[in-house]
Every structure is written in structure tokens, then in C-alpha cells.
mmCIF file of C-alpha atoms in Angstrom:
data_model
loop_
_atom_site.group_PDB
_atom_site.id
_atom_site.type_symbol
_atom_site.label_atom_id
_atom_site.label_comp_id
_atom_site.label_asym_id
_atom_site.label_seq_id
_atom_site.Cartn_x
_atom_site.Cartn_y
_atom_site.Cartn_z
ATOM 1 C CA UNK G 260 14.394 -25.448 22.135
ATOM 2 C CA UNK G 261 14.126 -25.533 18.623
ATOM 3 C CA UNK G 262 12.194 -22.794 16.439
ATOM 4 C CA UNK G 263 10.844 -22.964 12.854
ATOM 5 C CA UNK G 264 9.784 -20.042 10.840
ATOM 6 C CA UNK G 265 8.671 -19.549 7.710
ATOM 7 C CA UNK G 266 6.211 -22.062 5.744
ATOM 8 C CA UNK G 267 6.554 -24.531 3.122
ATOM 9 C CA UNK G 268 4.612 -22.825 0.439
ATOM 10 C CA UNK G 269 6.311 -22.230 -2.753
ATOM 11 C CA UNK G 270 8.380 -19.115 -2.804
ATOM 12 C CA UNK G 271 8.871 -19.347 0.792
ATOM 13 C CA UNK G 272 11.602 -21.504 2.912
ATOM 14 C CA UNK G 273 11.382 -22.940 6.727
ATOM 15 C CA UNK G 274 14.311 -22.075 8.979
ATOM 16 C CA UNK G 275 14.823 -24.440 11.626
ATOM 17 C CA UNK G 276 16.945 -23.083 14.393
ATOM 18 C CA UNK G 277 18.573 -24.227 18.054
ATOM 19 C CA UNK G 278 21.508 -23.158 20.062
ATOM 20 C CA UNK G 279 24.407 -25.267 19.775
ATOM 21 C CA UNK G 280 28.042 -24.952 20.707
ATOM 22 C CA UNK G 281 29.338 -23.765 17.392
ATOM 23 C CA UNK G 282 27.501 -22.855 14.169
ATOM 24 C CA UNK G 283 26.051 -25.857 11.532
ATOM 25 C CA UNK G 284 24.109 -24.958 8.753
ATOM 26 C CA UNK G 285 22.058 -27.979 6.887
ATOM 27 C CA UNK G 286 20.222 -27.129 3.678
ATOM 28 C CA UNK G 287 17.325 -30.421 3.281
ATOM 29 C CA UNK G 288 17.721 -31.612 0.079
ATOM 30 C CA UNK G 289 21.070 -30.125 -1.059
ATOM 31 C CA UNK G 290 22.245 -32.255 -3.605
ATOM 32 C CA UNK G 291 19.138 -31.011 -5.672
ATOM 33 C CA UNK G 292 19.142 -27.556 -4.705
ATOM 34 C CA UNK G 293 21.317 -25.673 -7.559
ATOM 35 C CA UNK G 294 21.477 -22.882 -4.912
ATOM 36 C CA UNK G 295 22.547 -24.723 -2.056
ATOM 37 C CA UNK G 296 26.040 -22.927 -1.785
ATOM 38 C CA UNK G 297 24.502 -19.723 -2.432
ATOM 39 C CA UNK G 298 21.803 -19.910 0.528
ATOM 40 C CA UNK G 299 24.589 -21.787 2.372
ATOM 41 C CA UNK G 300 26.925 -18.778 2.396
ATOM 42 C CA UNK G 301 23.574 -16.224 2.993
ATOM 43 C CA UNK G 302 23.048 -17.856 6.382
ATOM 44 C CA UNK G 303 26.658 -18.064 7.519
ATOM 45 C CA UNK G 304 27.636 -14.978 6.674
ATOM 46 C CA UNK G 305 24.130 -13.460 8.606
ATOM 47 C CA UNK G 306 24.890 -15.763 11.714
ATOM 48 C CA UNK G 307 28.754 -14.226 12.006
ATOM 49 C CA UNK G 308 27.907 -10.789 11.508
ATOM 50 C CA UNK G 309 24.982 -11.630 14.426
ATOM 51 C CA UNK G 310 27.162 -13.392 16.641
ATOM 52 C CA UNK G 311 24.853 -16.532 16.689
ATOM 53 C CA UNK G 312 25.879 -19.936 17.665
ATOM 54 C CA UNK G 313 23.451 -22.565 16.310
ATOM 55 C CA UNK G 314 22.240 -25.317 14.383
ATOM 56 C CA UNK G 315 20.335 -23.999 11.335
ATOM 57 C CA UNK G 316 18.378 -26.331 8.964
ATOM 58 C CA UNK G 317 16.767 -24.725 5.488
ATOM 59 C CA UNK G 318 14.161 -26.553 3.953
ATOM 60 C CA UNK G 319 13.973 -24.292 0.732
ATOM 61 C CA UNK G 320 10.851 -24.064 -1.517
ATOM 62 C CA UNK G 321 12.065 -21.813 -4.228
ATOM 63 C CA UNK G 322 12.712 -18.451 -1.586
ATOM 64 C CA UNK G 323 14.723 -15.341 -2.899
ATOM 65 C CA UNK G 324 17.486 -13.815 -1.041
ATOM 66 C CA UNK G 325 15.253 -11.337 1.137
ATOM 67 C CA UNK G 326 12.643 -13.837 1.935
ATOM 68 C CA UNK G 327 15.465 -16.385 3.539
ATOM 69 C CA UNK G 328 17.432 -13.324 5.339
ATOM 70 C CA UNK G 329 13.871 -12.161 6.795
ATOM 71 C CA UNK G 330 13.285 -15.611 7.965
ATOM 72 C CA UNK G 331 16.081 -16.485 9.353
ATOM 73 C CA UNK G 332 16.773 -13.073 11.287
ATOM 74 C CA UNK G 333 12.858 -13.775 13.127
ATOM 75 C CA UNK G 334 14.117 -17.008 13.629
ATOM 76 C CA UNK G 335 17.534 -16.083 15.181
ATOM 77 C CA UNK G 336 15.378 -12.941 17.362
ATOM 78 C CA UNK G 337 12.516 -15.690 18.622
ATOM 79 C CA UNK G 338 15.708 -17.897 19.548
ATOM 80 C CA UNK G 339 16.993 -15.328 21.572
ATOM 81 C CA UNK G 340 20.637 -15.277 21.443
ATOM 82 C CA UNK Y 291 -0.851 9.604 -8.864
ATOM 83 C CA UNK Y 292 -2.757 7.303 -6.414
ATOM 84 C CA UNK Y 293 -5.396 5.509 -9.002
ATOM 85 C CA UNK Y 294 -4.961 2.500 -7.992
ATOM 86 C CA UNK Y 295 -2.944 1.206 -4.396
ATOM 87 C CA UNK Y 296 -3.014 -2.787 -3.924
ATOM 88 C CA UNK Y 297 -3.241 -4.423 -0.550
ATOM 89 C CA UNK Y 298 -0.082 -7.552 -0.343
ATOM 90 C CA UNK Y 299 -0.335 -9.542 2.031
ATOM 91 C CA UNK Y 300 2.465 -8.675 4.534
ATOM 92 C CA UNK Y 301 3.661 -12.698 5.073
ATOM 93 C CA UNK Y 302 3.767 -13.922 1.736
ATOM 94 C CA UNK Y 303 6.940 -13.642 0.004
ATOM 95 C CA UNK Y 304 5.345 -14.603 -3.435
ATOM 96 C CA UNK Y 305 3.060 -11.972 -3.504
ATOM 97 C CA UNK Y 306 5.658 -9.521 -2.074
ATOM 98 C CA UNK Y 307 8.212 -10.142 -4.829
ATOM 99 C CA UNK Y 308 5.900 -9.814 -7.606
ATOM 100 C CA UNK Y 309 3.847 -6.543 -6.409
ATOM 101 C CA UNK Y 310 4.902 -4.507 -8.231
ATOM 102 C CA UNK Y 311 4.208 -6.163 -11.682
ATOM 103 C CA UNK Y 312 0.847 -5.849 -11.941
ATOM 104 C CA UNK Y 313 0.681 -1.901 -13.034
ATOM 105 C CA UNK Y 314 -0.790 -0.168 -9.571
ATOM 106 C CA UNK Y 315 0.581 3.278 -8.807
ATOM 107 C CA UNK Y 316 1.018 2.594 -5.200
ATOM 108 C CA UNK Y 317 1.803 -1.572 -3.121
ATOM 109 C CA UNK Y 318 0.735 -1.658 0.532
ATOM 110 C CA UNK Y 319 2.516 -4.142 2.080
ATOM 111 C CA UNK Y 320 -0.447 -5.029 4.858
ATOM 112 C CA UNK Y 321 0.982 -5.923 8.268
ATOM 113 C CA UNK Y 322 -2.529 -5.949 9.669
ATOM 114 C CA UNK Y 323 -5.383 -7.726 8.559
ATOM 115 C CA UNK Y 324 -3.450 -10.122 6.272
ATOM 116 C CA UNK Y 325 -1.073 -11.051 8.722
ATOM 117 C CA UNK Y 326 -1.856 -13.971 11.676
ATOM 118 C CA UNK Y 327 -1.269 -12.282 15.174
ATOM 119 C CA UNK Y 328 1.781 -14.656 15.639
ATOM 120 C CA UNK Y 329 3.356 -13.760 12.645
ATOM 121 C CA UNK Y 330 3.277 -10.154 12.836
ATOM 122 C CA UNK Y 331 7.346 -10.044 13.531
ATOM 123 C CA UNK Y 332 7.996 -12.413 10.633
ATOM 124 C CA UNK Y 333 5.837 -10.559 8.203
ATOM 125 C CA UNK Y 334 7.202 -7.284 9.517
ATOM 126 C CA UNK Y 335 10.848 -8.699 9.109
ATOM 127 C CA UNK Y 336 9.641 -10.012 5.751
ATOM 128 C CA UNK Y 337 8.371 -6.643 4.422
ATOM 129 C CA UNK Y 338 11.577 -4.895 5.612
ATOM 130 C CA UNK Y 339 14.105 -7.171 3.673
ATOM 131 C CA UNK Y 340 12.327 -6.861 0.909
ATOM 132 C CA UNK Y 341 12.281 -2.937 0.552
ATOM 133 C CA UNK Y 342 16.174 -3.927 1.331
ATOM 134 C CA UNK Y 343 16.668 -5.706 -1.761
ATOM 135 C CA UNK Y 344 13.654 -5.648 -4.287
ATOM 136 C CA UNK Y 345 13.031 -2.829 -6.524
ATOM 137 C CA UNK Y 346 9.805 -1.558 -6.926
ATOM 138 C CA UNK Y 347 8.815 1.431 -9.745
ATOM 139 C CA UNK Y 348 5.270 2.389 -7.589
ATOM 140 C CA UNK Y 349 4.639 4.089 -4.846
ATOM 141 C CA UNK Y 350 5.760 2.302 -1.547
ATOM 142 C CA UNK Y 351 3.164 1.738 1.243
ATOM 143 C CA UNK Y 352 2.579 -0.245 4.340
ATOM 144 C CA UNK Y 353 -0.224 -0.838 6.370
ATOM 145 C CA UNK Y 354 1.002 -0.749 10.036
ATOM 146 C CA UNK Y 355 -0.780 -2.001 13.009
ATOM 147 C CA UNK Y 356 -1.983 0.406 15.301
ATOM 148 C CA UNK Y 357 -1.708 -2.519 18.107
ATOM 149 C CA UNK Y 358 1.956 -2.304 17.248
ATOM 150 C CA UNK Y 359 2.280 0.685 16.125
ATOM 151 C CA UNK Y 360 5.582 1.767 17.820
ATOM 152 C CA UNK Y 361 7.574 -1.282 16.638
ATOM 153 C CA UNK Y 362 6.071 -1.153 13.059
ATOM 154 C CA UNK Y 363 7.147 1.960 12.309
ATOM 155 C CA UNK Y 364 10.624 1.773 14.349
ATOM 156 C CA UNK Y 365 11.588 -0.775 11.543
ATOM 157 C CA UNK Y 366 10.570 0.959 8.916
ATOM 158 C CA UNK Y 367 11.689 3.656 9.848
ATOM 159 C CA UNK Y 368 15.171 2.788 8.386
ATOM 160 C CA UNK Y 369 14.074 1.512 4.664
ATOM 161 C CA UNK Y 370 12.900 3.186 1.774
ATOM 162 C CA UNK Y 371 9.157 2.949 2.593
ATOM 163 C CA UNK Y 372 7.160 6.048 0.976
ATOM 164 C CA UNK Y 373 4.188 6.166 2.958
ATOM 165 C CA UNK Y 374 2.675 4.326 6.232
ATOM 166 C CA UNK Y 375 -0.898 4.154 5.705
ATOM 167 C CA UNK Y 376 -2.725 4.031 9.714
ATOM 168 C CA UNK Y 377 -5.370 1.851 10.075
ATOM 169 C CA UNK Y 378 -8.241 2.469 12.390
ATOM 170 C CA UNK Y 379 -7.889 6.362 12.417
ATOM 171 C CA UNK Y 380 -10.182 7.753 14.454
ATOM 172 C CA UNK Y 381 -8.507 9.597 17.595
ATOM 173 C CA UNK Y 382 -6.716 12.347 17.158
ATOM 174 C CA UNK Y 383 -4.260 12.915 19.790
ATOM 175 C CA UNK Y 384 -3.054 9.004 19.354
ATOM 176 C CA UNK Y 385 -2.593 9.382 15.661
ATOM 177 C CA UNK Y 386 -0.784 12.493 15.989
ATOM 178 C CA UNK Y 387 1.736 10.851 18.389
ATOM 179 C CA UNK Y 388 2.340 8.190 16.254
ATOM 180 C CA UNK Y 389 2.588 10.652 13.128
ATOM 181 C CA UNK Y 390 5.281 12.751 15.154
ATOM 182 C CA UNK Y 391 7.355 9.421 16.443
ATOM 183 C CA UNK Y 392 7.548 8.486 12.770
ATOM 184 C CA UNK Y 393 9.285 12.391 12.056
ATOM 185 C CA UNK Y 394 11.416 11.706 14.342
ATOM 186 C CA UNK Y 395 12.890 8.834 13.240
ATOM 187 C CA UNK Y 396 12.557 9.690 9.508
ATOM 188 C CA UNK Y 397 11.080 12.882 8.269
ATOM 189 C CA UNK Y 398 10.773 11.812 4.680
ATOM 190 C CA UNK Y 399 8.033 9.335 4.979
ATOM 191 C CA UNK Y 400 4.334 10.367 4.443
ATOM 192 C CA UNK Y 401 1.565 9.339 5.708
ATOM 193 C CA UNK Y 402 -1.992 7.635 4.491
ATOM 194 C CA UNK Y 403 -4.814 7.524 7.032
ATOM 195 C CA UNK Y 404 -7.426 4.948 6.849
ATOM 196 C CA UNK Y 405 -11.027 6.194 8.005
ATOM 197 C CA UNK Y 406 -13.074 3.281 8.963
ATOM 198 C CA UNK Y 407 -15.845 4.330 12.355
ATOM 199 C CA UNK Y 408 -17.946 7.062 12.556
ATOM 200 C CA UNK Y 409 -16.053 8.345 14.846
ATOM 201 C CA UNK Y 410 -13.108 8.633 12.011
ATOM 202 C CA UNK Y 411 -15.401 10.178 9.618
ATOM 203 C CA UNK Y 412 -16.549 12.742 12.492
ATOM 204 C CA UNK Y 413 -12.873 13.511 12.818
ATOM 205 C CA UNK Y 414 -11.378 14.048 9.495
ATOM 206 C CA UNK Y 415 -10.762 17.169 9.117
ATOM 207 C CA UNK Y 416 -8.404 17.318 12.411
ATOM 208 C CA UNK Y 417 -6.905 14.041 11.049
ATOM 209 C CA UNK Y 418 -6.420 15.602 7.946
ATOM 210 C CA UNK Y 419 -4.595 18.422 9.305
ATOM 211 C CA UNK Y 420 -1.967 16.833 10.680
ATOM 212 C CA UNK Y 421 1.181 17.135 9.402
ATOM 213 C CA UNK Y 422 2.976 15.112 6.760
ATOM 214 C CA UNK Y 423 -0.737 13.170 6.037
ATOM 215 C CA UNK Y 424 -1.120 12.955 2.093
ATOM 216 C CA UNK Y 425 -4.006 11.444 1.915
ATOM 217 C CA UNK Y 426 -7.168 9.979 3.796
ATOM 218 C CA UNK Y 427 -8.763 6.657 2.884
ATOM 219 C CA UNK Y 428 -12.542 5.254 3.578
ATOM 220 C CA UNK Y 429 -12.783 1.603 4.539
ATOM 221 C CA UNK Y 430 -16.207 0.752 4.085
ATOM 222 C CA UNK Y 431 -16.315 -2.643 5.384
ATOM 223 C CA UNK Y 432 -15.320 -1.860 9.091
ATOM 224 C CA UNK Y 433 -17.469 1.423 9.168
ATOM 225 C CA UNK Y 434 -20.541 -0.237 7.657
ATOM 226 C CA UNK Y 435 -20.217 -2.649 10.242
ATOM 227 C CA UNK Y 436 -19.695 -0.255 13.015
ATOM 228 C CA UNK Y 437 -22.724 1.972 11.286
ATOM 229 C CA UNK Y 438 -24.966 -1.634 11.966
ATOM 230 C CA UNK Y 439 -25.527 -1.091 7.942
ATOM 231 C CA UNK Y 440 -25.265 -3.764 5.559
ATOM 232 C CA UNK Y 441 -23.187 -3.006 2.138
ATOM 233 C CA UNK Y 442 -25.177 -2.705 -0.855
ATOM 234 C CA UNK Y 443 -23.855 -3.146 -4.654
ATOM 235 C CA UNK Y 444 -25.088 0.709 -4.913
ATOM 236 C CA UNK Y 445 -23.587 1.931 -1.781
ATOM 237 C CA UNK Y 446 -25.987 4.436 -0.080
ATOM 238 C CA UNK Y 447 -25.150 3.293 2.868
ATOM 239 C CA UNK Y 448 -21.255 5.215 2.338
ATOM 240 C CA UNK Y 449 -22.899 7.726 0.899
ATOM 241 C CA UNK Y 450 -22.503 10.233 3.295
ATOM 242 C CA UNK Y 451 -19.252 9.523 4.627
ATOM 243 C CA UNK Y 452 -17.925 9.323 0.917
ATOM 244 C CA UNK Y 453 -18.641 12.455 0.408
ATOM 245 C CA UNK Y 454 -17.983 13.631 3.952
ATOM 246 C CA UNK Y 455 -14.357 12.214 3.404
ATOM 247 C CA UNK Y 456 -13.535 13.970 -0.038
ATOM 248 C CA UNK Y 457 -14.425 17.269 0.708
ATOM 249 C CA UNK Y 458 -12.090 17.494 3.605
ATOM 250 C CA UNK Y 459 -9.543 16.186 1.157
ATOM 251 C CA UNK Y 460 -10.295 18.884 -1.405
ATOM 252 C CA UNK Y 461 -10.103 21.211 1.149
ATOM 253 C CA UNK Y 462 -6.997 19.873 2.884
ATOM 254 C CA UNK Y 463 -5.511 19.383 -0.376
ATOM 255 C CA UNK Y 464 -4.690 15.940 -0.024
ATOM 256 C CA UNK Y 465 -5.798 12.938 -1.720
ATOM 257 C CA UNK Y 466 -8.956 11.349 -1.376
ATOM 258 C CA UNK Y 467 -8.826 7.779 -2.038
ATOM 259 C CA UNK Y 468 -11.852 5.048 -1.989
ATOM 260 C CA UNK Y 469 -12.505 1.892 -0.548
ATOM 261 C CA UNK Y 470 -11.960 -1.387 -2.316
ATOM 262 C CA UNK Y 471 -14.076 -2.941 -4.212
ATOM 263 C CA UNK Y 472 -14.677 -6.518 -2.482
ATOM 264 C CA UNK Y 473 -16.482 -8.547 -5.476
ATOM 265 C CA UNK Y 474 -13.646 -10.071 -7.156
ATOM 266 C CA UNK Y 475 -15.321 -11.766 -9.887
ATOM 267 C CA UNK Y 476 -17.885 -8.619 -10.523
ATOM 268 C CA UNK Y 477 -15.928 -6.288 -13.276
ATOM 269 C CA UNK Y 478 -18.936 -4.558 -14.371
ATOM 270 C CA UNK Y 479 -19.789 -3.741 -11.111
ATOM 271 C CA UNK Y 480 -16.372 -2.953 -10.083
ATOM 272 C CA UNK Y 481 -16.154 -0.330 -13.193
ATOM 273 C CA UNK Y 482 -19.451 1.199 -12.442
ATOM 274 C CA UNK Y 483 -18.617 1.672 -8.578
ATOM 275 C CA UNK Y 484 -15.166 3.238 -9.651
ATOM 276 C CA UNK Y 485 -16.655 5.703 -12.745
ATOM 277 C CA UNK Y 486 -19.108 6.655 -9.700
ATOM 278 C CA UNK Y 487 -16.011 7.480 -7.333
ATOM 279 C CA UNK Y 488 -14.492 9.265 -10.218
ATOM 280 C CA UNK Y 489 -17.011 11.606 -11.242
ATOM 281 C CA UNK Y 490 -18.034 12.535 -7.413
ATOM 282 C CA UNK Y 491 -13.448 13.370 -7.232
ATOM 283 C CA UNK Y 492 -11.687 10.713 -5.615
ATOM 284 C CA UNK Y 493 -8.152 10.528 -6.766
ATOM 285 C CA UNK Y 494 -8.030 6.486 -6.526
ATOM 286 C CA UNK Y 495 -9.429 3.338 -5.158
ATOM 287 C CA UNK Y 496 -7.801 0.320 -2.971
ATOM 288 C CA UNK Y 497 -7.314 -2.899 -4.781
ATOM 289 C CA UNK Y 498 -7.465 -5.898 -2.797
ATOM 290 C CA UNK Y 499 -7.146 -7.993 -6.201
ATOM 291 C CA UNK Y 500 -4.177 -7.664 -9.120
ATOM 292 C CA UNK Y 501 -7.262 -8.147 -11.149
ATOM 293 C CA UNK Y 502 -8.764 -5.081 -11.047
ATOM 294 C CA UNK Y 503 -6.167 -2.477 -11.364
ATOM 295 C CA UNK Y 504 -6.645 -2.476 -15.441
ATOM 296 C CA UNK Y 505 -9.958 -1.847 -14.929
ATOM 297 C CA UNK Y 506 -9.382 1.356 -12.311
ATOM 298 C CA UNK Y 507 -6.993 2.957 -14.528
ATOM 299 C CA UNK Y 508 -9.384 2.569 -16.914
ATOM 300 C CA UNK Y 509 -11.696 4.357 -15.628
ATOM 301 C CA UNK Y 510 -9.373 6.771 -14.358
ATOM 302 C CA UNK Y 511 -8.238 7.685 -17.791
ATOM 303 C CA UNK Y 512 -9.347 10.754 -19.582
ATOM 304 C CA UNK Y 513 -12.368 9.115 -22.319
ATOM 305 C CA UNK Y 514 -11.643 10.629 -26.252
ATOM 306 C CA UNK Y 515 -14.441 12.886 -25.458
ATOM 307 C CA UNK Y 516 -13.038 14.907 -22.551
ATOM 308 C CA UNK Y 517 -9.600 14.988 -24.573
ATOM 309 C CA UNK Y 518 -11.220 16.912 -27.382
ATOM 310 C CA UNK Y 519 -13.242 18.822 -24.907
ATOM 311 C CA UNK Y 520 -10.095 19.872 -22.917
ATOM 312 C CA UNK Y 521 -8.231 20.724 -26.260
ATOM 313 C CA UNK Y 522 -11.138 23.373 -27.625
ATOM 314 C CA UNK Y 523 -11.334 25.156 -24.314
ATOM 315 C CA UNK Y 524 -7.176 25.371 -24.381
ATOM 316 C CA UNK Y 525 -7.357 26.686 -27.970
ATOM 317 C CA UNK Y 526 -10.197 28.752 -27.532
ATOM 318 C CA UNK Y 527 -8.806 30.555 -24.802
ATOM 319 C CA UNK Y 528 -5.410 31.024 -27.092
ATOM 320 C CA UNK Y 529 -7.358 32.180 -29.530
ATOM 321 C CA UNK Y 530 -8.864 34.611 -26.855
ATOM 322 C CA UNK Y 531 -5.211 35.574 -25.569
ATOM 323 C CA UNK Y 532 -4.081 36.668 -29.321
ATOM 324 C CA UNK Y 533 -7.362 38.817 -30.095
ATOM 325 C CA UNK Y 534 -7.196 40.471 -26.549
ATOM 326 C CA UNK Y 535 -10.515 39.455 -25.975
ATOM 327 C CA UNK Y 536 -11.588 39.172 -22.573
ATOM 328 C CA UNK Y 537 -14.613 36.948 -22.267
ATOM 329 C CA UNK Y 538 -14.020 33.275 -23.592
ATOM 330 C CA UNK Y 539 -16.942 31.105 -24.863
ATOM 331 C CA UNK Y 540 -16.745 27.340 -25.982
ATOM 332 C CA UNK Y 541 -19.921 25.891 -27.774
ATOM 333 C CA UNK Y 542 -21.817 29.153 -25.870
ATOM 334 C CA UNK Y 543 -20.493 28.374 -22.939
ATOM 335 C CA UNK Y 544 -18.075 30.468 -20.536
ATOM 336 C CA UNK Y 545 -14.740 29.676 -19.781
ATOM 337 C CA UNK Y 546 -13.606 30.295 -16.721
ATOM 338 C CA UNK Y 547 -10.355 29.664 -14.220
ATOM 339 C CA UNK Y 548 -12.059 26.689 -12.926
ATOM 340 C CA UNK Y 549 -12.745 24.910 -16.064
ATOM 341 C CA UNK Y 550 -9.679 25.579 -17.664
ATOM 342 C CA UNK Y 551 -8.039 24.427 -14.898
ATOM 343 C CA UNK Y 552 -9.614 20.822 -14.816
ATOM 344 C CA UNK Y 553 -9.294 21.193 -18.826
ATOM 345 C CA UNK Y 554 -5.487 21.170 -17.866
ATOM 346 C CA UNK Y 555 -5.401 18.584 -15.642
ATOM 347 C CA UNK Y 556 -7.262 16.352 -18.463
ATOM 348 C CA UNK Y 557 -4.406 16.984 -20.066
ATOM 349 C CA UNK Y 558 -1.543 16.377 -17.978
ATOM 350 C CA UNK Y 559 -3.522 12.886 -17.048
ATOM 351 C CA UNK Y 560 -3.715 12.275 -20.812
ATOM 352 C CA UNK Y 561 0.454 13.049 -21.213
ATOM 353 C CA UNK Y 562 1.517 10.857 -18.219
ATOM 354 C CA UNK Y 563 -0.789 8.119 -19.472
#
């Protein structure tokens, strides 16, 4: 089952989250995104150290750091590892 | 110095990175009423990550839930919060449990109680007692409505617990802070309510708009007038000290400990300003 959290209000960023066999991250609009590697490396690095297995989508609206680690971790705990 | 705290709304990570530039002494992150009852993990998540990795100069506060009281405070248990401020603090024995899980899991953080029934206002002064609580707070929405009053621009209807509510503070030594002021658009009335809260000794209002913290520190600030006045009565009584005199008089009036005491604290409010 897929979960979202988050909103797409500016400042903020929508994690989109399912189980999956091994771990895919997809950032929406990348190629326009100057922070795409950045935010890419944020959620792989969070999903390793958490052990979780999924396929994460970002849809970014201009979030910092804490706001896309807060996200994603409610995202990952809804999910349910 | 609590002049001014300003509610954030606990799920909103605009408003959470730029709290703290908009001058208040004290952010409260608000897990409660701001937050949507399905969001209270993500805004709690939210809130926690960004104590992680923001910086903020002013006084760190959020408003937990007493609905989920346990897991709020469990979580921030292990940041850098200053101060949980308890909504809906009216029982005793509940908010002294949830005061003594909090030591337990970290000592350091100090609490804010928010008075908001009758029944809160009846039990202040236990509420006040209790240990690591720094100061009390009157919400004057919820307790108006609980009172069956309807708020006025004046505010006689707060009257009483106002006042009930600061002198257990004065006497508990702990801060007494005011409600917000709810008219966002209304700066006159805003600095007339707040010069009122002032001069009857509350330490500082709630914000629930960046707006008005200018004009509460304003108010808050010593005026030129009781600058000079606090100078003479700290010269006079030097000049009393070097003659050995032992009664002091300013302008025909006596000085005593009491006055030069909030002459000092004019003072020390004019220096950190």
C-alpha cells in the first residue's frame, strides 16, 4: 500500500512511499531540481541506516533538510517496516 | 525574559524554519490546536527534526497534547527543547504525572502550564507548586467559553482569573504570562490590552501573530520617564549611603526596599534592551 506524507505547499515536500524488494528513490522533476543529488543522498542514506526496503518518490517544493528527514521518517513509521 | 512567546504551527515547515526571526523571546512549536488530528505524528516528527538541525536564539517551547501526552514528550524528550508548555491544566494529580515522566526522561526541561477552565484557575496554586513549572499561562478563549461568557475588547470577563492567576505566580515565583491577543488587525487595541497586563505584573503575553511582537516589547520596555525615575531613586539612595543618612526621600517621597528594588529591575530591563 502506498503512503504519502507531507503536502505540496511551498517549503514543504510529499514523500511517497511502498515496500518493494530493494530500495528506489525517484525525485519528480529532477532534472530541474539543483538539489536533486543532495535530497537524493538524504533519503538513501536515512533508508540504510533504517533498514527500509522501498520505493520512495519526492515531489519537492522548496523543503530544507529537516523538513524532508521528518517526512520521510513518518512516512517510513506509517509504512511499517 | 518571557515578553513575548509566539504560537507556530506544529505542521508547517515554513513557519517552523523562520520562527525565530521575528524577535519573540520564547517559539512554541504547537502540536495541539494547530495541528489536524491525523497529522499529529508528522507534525511531532516535524518539530523534532527541526530542534535537530535549526538554530534558534529564543527560548524553545512546545505545546504538547495532553491526548498524547506520553508520546509527545517521549520524543522530545531527547532534543534540545527548553520548556513543554501543558495545555488544558486543570487536574492536579494528571499533570503532576506527566511533569514527573518528563524528569525522568530529561531533567533539564521546564515546564509552562496553560490555565484555561475554572477548574484550572481554582487549582493554580497546587499547579503552580509543582516542581520544575516556570511559569503559568491564562487562555482566555477556552475558559471564557467554559465560563458561558462572551470576550469583550475590555476584558472584565478575565478579570478575575487574571488576577487570580498572577498572584499565585508572584507568590510562587514564577512567571505569569497572558493570553493572546486574538484581533490581528487591531494594534491599538492590542497595545492597550498589553500596557493593561503590564501595569497589573504579568511578565509577557502569547502571540498568535509575528505581527505583534514589536508592539509587546514595546510596551514591555521601560518608557524615558520610569528610566529617569529609576535613576534619581538609585542616586538618591547613594547619596544617602555616603552621608550615613538613614531615611531616603525622592521628590518627598520615601524610599524603601520595595521601590528600589523595582527601580532596579527598570534598570536591568533598560540594559538588556
Amino acid at each position: 500500500m502506498q503512503i504519502i506524507v507531507g503536502t505540496t505547499e511551498s517549503n514543504d515536500c510529499q514523500i511517497s512511499i511502498e515496500k518493494a524488494a530493494a530500495l528506489s528513490v525517484c525525485i519528480e522533476d529532477e532534472q530541474n531540481n539543483p538539489y536533486a543529488q543532495h535530497l537524493r543522498g538524504l533519503i538513501k542514506d536515512f533508508c540504510e541506516r533504517e533498514g527500509v526496503s522501498a520505493k520512495v518518490l519526492l515531489r519537492d517544493k522548496g523543503a530544507l533538510d529537516f523538513c524532508v528527514l521528518a517526512r520521510l521518517k513518518t512516512a517510513v513509521e506509517r509504512m511499517g517496516k | 525574559m518571557r515578553r513575548s512567546l509566539l504560537f507556530i504551527p506544529g505542521n508547517n515547515p515554513g513557519n517552523i524554519q523562520n520562527a525565530g526571526l521575528f524577535g519573540a523571546d520564547g517559539v512554541i512549536f504547537d502540536l495541539e490546536d494547530a495541528v489536524n488530528p491525523n497529522q499529529k505524528d508528522a507534525a511531532r516528527n516535524l518539530v523534532c527534526s527541526a530542534l535537530e538541525h535549526l538554530d534558534y536564539e529564543c527560548e524553545k517551547i512546545c505545546r504538547i497534547n495532553l491526548e498524547f501526552a506520553h508520546e509527545d514528550i517521549s520524543a522530545l524528550a531527547s532534543t534540545n527543547i527548553d520548556t513543554l508548555l501543558i495545555p488544558k491544566a486543570a487536574c492536579v494529580e494528571q499533570i503532576g504525572e506527566l511533569i514527573d515522566f518528563c524528569a525522568r526522561l530529561n531533567e533539564r526541561i521546564k515546564i509552562m502550564l496553560l490555565i484555561e477552565s475554572p477548574a484550572g484557575i481554582l487549582n493554580a496554586k497546587e499547579l503552580a507548586a509543582l516542581p520544575n513549572v516556570s511559569a503559568l499561562c491564562l487562555g482566555a478563549e477556552d475558559y471564557t467559553s467554559e465560563m458561558g461568557a462572551t470576550r469583550s475588547e475590555e476584558g472584565a470577563e478575565i478579570a478575575y482569573a487574571r488576577a487570580h492567576l498572577l498572584n499565585v505566580c508572584k507568590a510562587a515565583k514564577i512567571d505569569a504570562i497572558d493570553t493572546p491577543y486574538t484581533d490581528a488587525s487591531n494594534e491599538a487595541g492590542l497595545i492597550k490590552d498589553t500596557m493593561h497586563i503590564k501595569a497589573l505584573g504579568f511578565d509577557g503575553k502569547l502571540a498568535i501573530n509575528p505581527r505583534h511582537i514589536d508592539a509587546i516589547h514595546s510596551c514591555f520596555a521601560p518608557s524615558v520617564q520610569e528610566v529617569i525615575w529609576a535613576q534619581n531613586v538609585i542616586a538618591a539612595i547613594k547619596e544617602a549611603e555616603a552621608k550615613n543618612s538613614g531615611v531616603i526621600a525622592l521628590g518627598g517621597k520615601m524610599i524603601d526596599a520595595p521601590v528600589v528594588a523595582r527601580a532596579r529591575k527598570i534598570l536591568e530591563l533598560k540594559e538588556v534592551l
